[in-house]
Amino acid sequence: MALVVIGGVAAGLSAAARARRTDPRLEIVVLEKGPVISYGACGLPYLVEGRVRDPGQLIVYTPEYFRKERSIDVRTGARVVSISHPRREVALESGARVRYERLVIATGARCDTTGIAGAEQPHVFTLHTLDDAARLRAFLLEKQPRQGVVVGAGYIGLEAADALRRNGLRVTVLERSQQLLLRDDAWWTAQVRKQLAEHGVDIHCGVEVRSIEVDRVGDFAADVVVIAAGFKPNVELAAQAGVEIGRSGAMRTDDRMETNLRGVYAAGDCAEVNHLVTGRPTWIPLGTTANKAGRVAGANAAGGRERFAGIVGTSIVSVFGMGFATTGLSDGQARAEGFSPVAAQIEALSKPRYYQGVKTAVELVADRATRRLLGGSVVSEEGAAGRIDVIATALQSRLRVDEFEQLDLAYSPPFSPVWDPLLIAAQQLAKQL
Amino acid sequence: MALVVIGGVAAGLSAAARARRTDPRLEIVVLEKGPVISYGACGLPYLVEGRVRDPGQLIVYTPEYFRKERSIDVRTGARVVSISHPRREVALESGARVRYERLVIATGARCDTTGIAGAEQPHVFTLHTLDDAARLRAFLLEKQPRQGVVVGAGYIGLEAADALRRNGLRVTVLERSQQLLLRDDAWWTAQVRKQLAEHGVDIHCGVEVRSIEVDRVGDFAADVVVIAAGFKPNVELAAQAGVEIGRSGAMRTDDRMETNLRGVYAAGDCAEVNHLVTGRPTWIPLGTTANKAGRVAGANAAGGRERFAGIVGTSIVSVFGMGFATTGLSDGQARAEGFSPVAAQIEALSKPRYYQGVKTAVELVADRATRRLLGGSVVSEEGAAGRIDVIATALQSRLRVDEFEQLDLAYSPPFSPVWDPLLIAAQQLAKQL
């Protein structure tokens, strides 16, 4: 009898490591379908760019480390093809079967290219595994493509566009929706659009890609294509075994990361978590959430009692050196969730002018009825991460604008102005409420 | 009948500006004893260093601006010598009298050198006004001193040491207590000491300076001396008028920034505010607090009803490029306040190793009984401001360690590691609780 973990990247390994700490004697088996475990998927664009030179730099732990230091049996190349929960058993592609008492499903997500004809050509890439990134890097060096098309303007799409542009390619980004970087917010989208334009990236919204030709994508010439759209949770195995799938398409979980099947936990890009602003299940696949939820799943699967309260949807991405950071709900999302949102946008300096502060744009959204903060965004070449984290902490704490406005933030000229851009935005928002 | 504000720097001008917004027709008079208003006092060390070349760069607003744009009568060189509250009248050094209906006292603080013989010599400076900094800068350029002694190892003392060292001087810092940068915390003090040593600054604790010779301070050669100790609130005028003084030596105020005298408000470096962690009045003179409390004082003095909830004591200072940031209570302070504190210290990277993350030291303090976070420190060349602000927001929100540990902080390799140093510290602290 053992704990079996399906998936050996962020959530799976966090679960396994935490389970080991919770129960030093538990038998723990991790089944990873790929050839490596524990790679920093968020580092892949920097491998494509060339900033990270060796794929090995993105690998944090090896199976050997887990075997020796944690007594965890990590098997690579071990693809699970079915789960039989009545028998408490998973079947591998190899035909082998592994019995479990508790199961953690951390099967992640994938870039689903099935709707795109021509996606299997050698000049078409996704950017999901270490191998994807290494092959794209090699392609850039060997084939010296001149024209790149990126399908999808989410985080990975724009990071890929940045990486290709820095390698001298002309780059066009095609996005199906009218939103850039996944946020339903005209102000935000305008900021992203401006940054792309300033760095010579051509962007077209409302373009659905159905096929990729050998030298073009629709009207756009392309000798290399990166597909960064169609991200989907890998839930087929789980669904077949009877795990309930939520409206988002990812697995439903409770706050212990347990699915509807007793003893079966799910975490990471394949699972829903609670959204602390809306109080509803959400699917926002990010590495940070995978690690945290994985820990909780692992602790509980090993007999502990831990709770994952949820997320507020914080993310940041660098596009040509500009940090685009968001958390919580946009104005549009807040309205769709039944709030009566009010949004304020300001621009201020990241530091005093005499200390070379740079432009920092902040948007805050609050609910008119309760004055509670619902979300925010920060766009700046400096300090965007720290400032979005303050908003995230405030959301998690359910602060009202009036409380946020009086936050005692650090001030000294090398770091920040005496009125932080966040506080200026809060003052502006308070006026509008 | 008018609102009179004594003091034309941070708190005073925030009060005046906010009063104007609250009541567009109120007569508002600001009396500033010095020749200029609205200067960024925290920028003075950078004027000494030479990074800021023109004192004018530190001036945000002029009296003319306030007169024309805000209809506020700002008078410089207007030193108040007494307040008669029964008559609702202040007397100026010039003999003039100004009547008030409401009064805001924003007299600030001073560096009290009366206990130090020889403090009036031309090679001895304090660093409190724009003129102080400009004179010290001129002295460095004209006299080319070789040996500097700084008295006091608080923020201004170490910023001054940094500025002198960057001008090529050998620098010795003499501190009366055993604490550096005002925090009763051995871990913190060791970090500061290490940074000073690495940059060739000689530091001696437990040294009380009673006199300054023409070429030395005690055993230490000095052809220029900066006194950055003996900081005291300017409360004499107020005390004579009957304003109650708190145990800290600064004026007592309620959460509307009103003193015990009806219609008399106080804000800034001369006033106490509520400490949100201890729930008690505290005196932590900082520009950010001055601005916020000043706004509230001004709004209420003009007939509004606003509340200043208080502070958590957040500060940051750069010492040779290293950010030293703290908020809330140290372990020692927490014990003195009746908590049963537990502290955890960790070191982690500011970003992934493959993205050139730098060492980031974090200390978190929590109460064993309630698991509530009580304070923290961050020491790093990168991201210290953003991270301390997250802790400050958590303190203001009274988060427990278990909540803090699950904060949804932004992650992307150019900005942060997948496990933020703050979360690693929280995990460590949770284990120790």
PDB file of C-alpha atoms in Angstrom, chain B residues 89-190:
ATOM      1  CA  GLU B  89      -3.858  82.854  18.528  1.00  0.00           C
ATOM      2  CA  VAL B  90      -0.234  82.141  17.665  1.00  0.00           C
ATOM      3  CA  ALA B  91       2.554  84.704  18.076  1.00  0.00           C
ATOM      4  CA  LEU B  92       5.408  84.913  15.592  1.00  0.00           C
ATOM      5  CA  GLU B  93       9.008  85.810  16.293  1.00  0.00           C
ATOM      6  CA  SER B  94       8.397  88.982  14.278  1.00  0.00           C
ATOM      7  CA  GLY B  95       5.813  90.054  16.839  1.00  0.00           C
ATOM      8  CA  ALA B  96       2.894  89.425  14.526  1.00  0.00           C
ATOM      9  CA  ARG B  97      -0.063  87.402  15.735  1.00  0.00           C
ATOM     10  CA  VAL B  98      -2.251  85.087  13.714  1.00  0.00           C
ATOM     11  CA  ARG B  99      -5.698  84.029  14.900  1.00  0.00           C
ATOM     12  CA  TYR B 100      -7.031  80.573  14.305  1.00  0.00           C
ATOM     13  CA  GLU B 101     -10.206  78.650  14.691  1.00  0.00           C
ATOM     14  CA  ARG B 102      -8.520  75.306  14.103  1.00  0.00           C
ATOM     15  CA  LEU B 103      -4.823  74.636  14.455  1.00  0.00           C
ATOM     16  CA  VAL B 104      -2.605  71.914  13.019  1.00  0.00           C
ATOM     17  CA  ILE B 105       0.753  71.565  14.748  1.00  0.00           C
ATOM     18  CA  ALA B 106       3.294  70.026  12.403  1.00  0.00           C
ATOM     19  CA  THR B 107       6.472  71.301  13.995  1.00  0.00           C
ATOM     20  CA  GLY B 108       8.491  68.212  13.158  1.00  0.00           C
ATOM     21  CA  ALA B 109      11.545  67.045  15.002  1.00  0.00           C
ATOM     22  CA  ARG B 110      15.117  68.145  15.355  1.00  0.00           C
ATOM     23  CA  CYS B 111      18.517  66.737  15.925  1.00  0.00           C
ATOM     24  CA  ASP B 112      19.287  67.786  19.488  1.00  0.00           C
ATOM     25  CA  THR B 113      23.006  68.410  19.837  1.00  0.00           C
ATOM     26  CA  THR B 114      22.872  70.219  23.170  1.00  0.00           C
ATOM     27  CA  GLY B 115      24.543  67.353  25.020  1.00  0.00           C
ATOM     28  CA  ILE B 116      27.570  67.412  22.710  1.00  0.00           C
ATOM     29  CA  ALA B 117      30.284  69.997  23.352  1.00  0.00           C
ATOM     30  CA  GLY B 118      31.808  71.399  20.183  1.00  0.00           C
ATOM     31  CA  ALA B 119      28.784  70.725  18.018  1.00  0.00           C
ATOM     32  CA  GLU B 120      28.819  74.306  16.774  1.00  0.00           C
ATOM     33  CA  GLN B 121      32.174  74.034  15.002  1.00  0.00           C
ATOM     34  CA  PRO B 122      32.244  74.591  11.238  1.00  0.00           C
ATOM     35  CA  HIS B 123      33.259  71.004  10.486  1.00  0.00           C
ATOM     36  CA  VAL B 124      30.302  69.571  12.425  1.00  0.00           C
ATOM     37  CA  PHE B 125      26.975  69.065  10.659  1.00  0.00           C
ATOM     38  CA  THR B 126      23.529  67.745  11.228  1.00  0.00           C
ATOM     39  CA  LEU B 127      21.429  66.565   8.294  1.00  0.00           C
ATOM     40  CA  HIS B 128      17.967  67.870   8.863  1.00  0.00           C
ATOM     41  CA  THR B 129      17.325  70.770   6.509  1.00  0.00           C
ATOM     42  CA  LEU B 130      18.102  71.457   2.885  1.00  0.00           C
ATOM     43  CA  ASP B 131      20.601  74.045   4.069  1.00  0.00           C
ATOM     44  CA  ASP B 132      22.356  71.481   6.300  1.00  0.00           C
ATOM     45  CA  ALA B 133      22.854  69.180   3.333  1.00  0.00           C
ATOM     46  CA  ALA B 134      23.933  71.929   0.947  1.00  0.00           C
ATOM     47  CA  ARG B 135      26.490  73.210   3.453  1.00  0.00           C
ATOM     48  CA  LEU B 136      27.902  69.741   4.046  1.00  0.00           C
ATOM     49  CA  ARG B 137      28.136  69.146   0.294  1.00  0.00           C
ATOM     50  CA  ALA B 138      30.001  72.441  -0.127  1.00  0.00           C
ATOM     51  CA  PHE B 139      32.302  71.557   2.766  1.00  0.00           C
ATOM     52  CA  LEU B 140      33.189  68.214   1.162  1.00  0.00           C
ATOM     53  CA  LEU B 141      34.024  69.908  -2.115  1.00  0.00           C
ATOM     54  CA  GLU B 142      35.954  72.849  -0.649  1.00  0.00           C
ATOM     55  CA  LYS B 143      37.777  71.330   2.301  1.00  0.00           C
ATOM     56  CA  GLN B 144      38.304  67.847   0.901  1.00  0.00           C
ATOM     57  CA  PRO B 145      38.129  66.166   4.306  1.00  0.00           C
ATOM     58  CA  ARG B 146      39.712  62.712   4.535  1.00  0.00           C
ATOM     59  CA  GLN B 147      38.298  61.346   7.778  1.00  0.00           C
ATOM     60  CA  GLY B 148      34.612  61.407   8.622  1.00  0.00           C
ATOM     61  CA  VAL B 149      32.933  60.477  11.866  1.00  0.00           C
ATOM     62  CA  VAL B 150      29.195  59.903  11.958  1.00  0.00           C
ATOM     63  CA  VAL B 151      27.474  59.999  15.331  1.00  0.00           C
ATOM     64  CA  GLY B 152      24.478  57.657  15.343  1.00  0.00           C
ATOM     65  CA  ALA B 153      23.753  54.494  13.375  1.00  0.00           C
ATOM     66  CA  GLY B 154      20.108  55.138  12.538  1.00  0.00           C
ATOM     67  CA  TYR B 155      18.861  55.644   8.975  1.00  0.00           C
ATOM     68  CA  ILE B 156      20.321  59.090   8.509  1.00  0.00           C
ATOM     69  CA  GLY B 157      23.604  58.116  10.133  1.00  0.00           C
ATOM     70  CA  LEU B 158      24.191  55.175   7.822  1.00  0.00           C
ATOM     71  CA  GLU B 159      22.976  57.076   4.766  1.00  0.00           C
ATOM     72  CA  ALA B 160      25.459  59.798   5.687  1.00  0.00           C
ATOM     73  CA  ALA B 161      28.217  57.209   6.154  1.00  0.00           C
ATOM     74  CA  ASP B 162      27.405  55.813   2.706  1.00  0.00           C
ATOM     75  CA  ALA B 163      27.463  59.295   1.158  1.00  0.00           C
ATOM     76  CA  LEU B 164      30.793  60.217   2.771  1.00  0.00           C
ATOM     77  CA  ARG B 165      32.403  56.897   1.819  1.00  0.00           C
ATOM     78  CA  ARG B 166      31.320  57.363  -1.791  1.00  0.00           C
ATOM     79  CA  ASN B 167      33.110  60.695  -1.679  1.00  0.00           C
ATOM     80  CA  GLY B 168      36.331  58.889  -0.812  1.00  0.00           C
ATOM     81  CA  LEU B 169      36.448  59.536   2.938  1.00  0.00           C
ATOM     82  CA  ARG B 170      37.422  57.034   5.568  1.00  0.00           C
ATOM     83  CA  VAL B 171      34.362  56.764   7.769  1.00  0.00           C
ATOM     84  CA  THR B 172      33.795  55.769  11.377  1.00  0.00           C
ATOM     85  CA  VAL B 173      30.309  55.428  12.833  1.00  0.00           C
ATOM     86  CA  LEU B 174      29.813  55.776  16.578  1.00  0.00           C
ATOM     87  CA  GLU B 175      26.582  54.452  18.062  1.00  0.00           C
ATOM     88  CA  ARG B 176      25.565  54.764  21.687  1.00  0.00           C
ATOM     89  CA  SER B 177      23.441  51.606  21.832  1.00  0.00           C
ATOM     90  CA  GLN B 178      24.226  48.067  20.698  1.00  0.00           C
ATOM     91  CA  GLN B 179      21.679  48.322  17.856  1.00  0.00           C
ATOM     92  CA  LEU B 180      22.184  49.338  14.266  1.00  0.00           C
ATOM     93  CA  LEU B 181      19.404  50.901  12.201  1.00  0.00           C
ATOM     94  CA  LEU B 182      17.162  51.254  15.239  1.00  0.00           C
ATOM     95  CA  ARG B 183      16.165  47.617  15.547  1.00  0.00           C
ATOM     96  CA  ASP B 184      16.623  45.613  18.729  1.00  0.00           C
ATOM     97  CA  ASP B 185      17.562  42.425  16.880  1.00  0.00           C
ATOM     98  CA  ALA B 186      20.919  40.652  16.889  1.00  0.00           C
ATOM     99  CA  TRP B 187      20.336  39.000  13.494  1.00  0.00           C
ATOM    100  CA  TRP B 188      19.536  42.344  11.883  1.00  0.00           C
ATOM    101  CA  THR B 189      22.421  44.145  13.546  1.00  0.00           C
ATOM    102  CA  ALA B 190      24.823  41.449  12.340  1.00  0.00           C
TER     103      ALA B 190
END
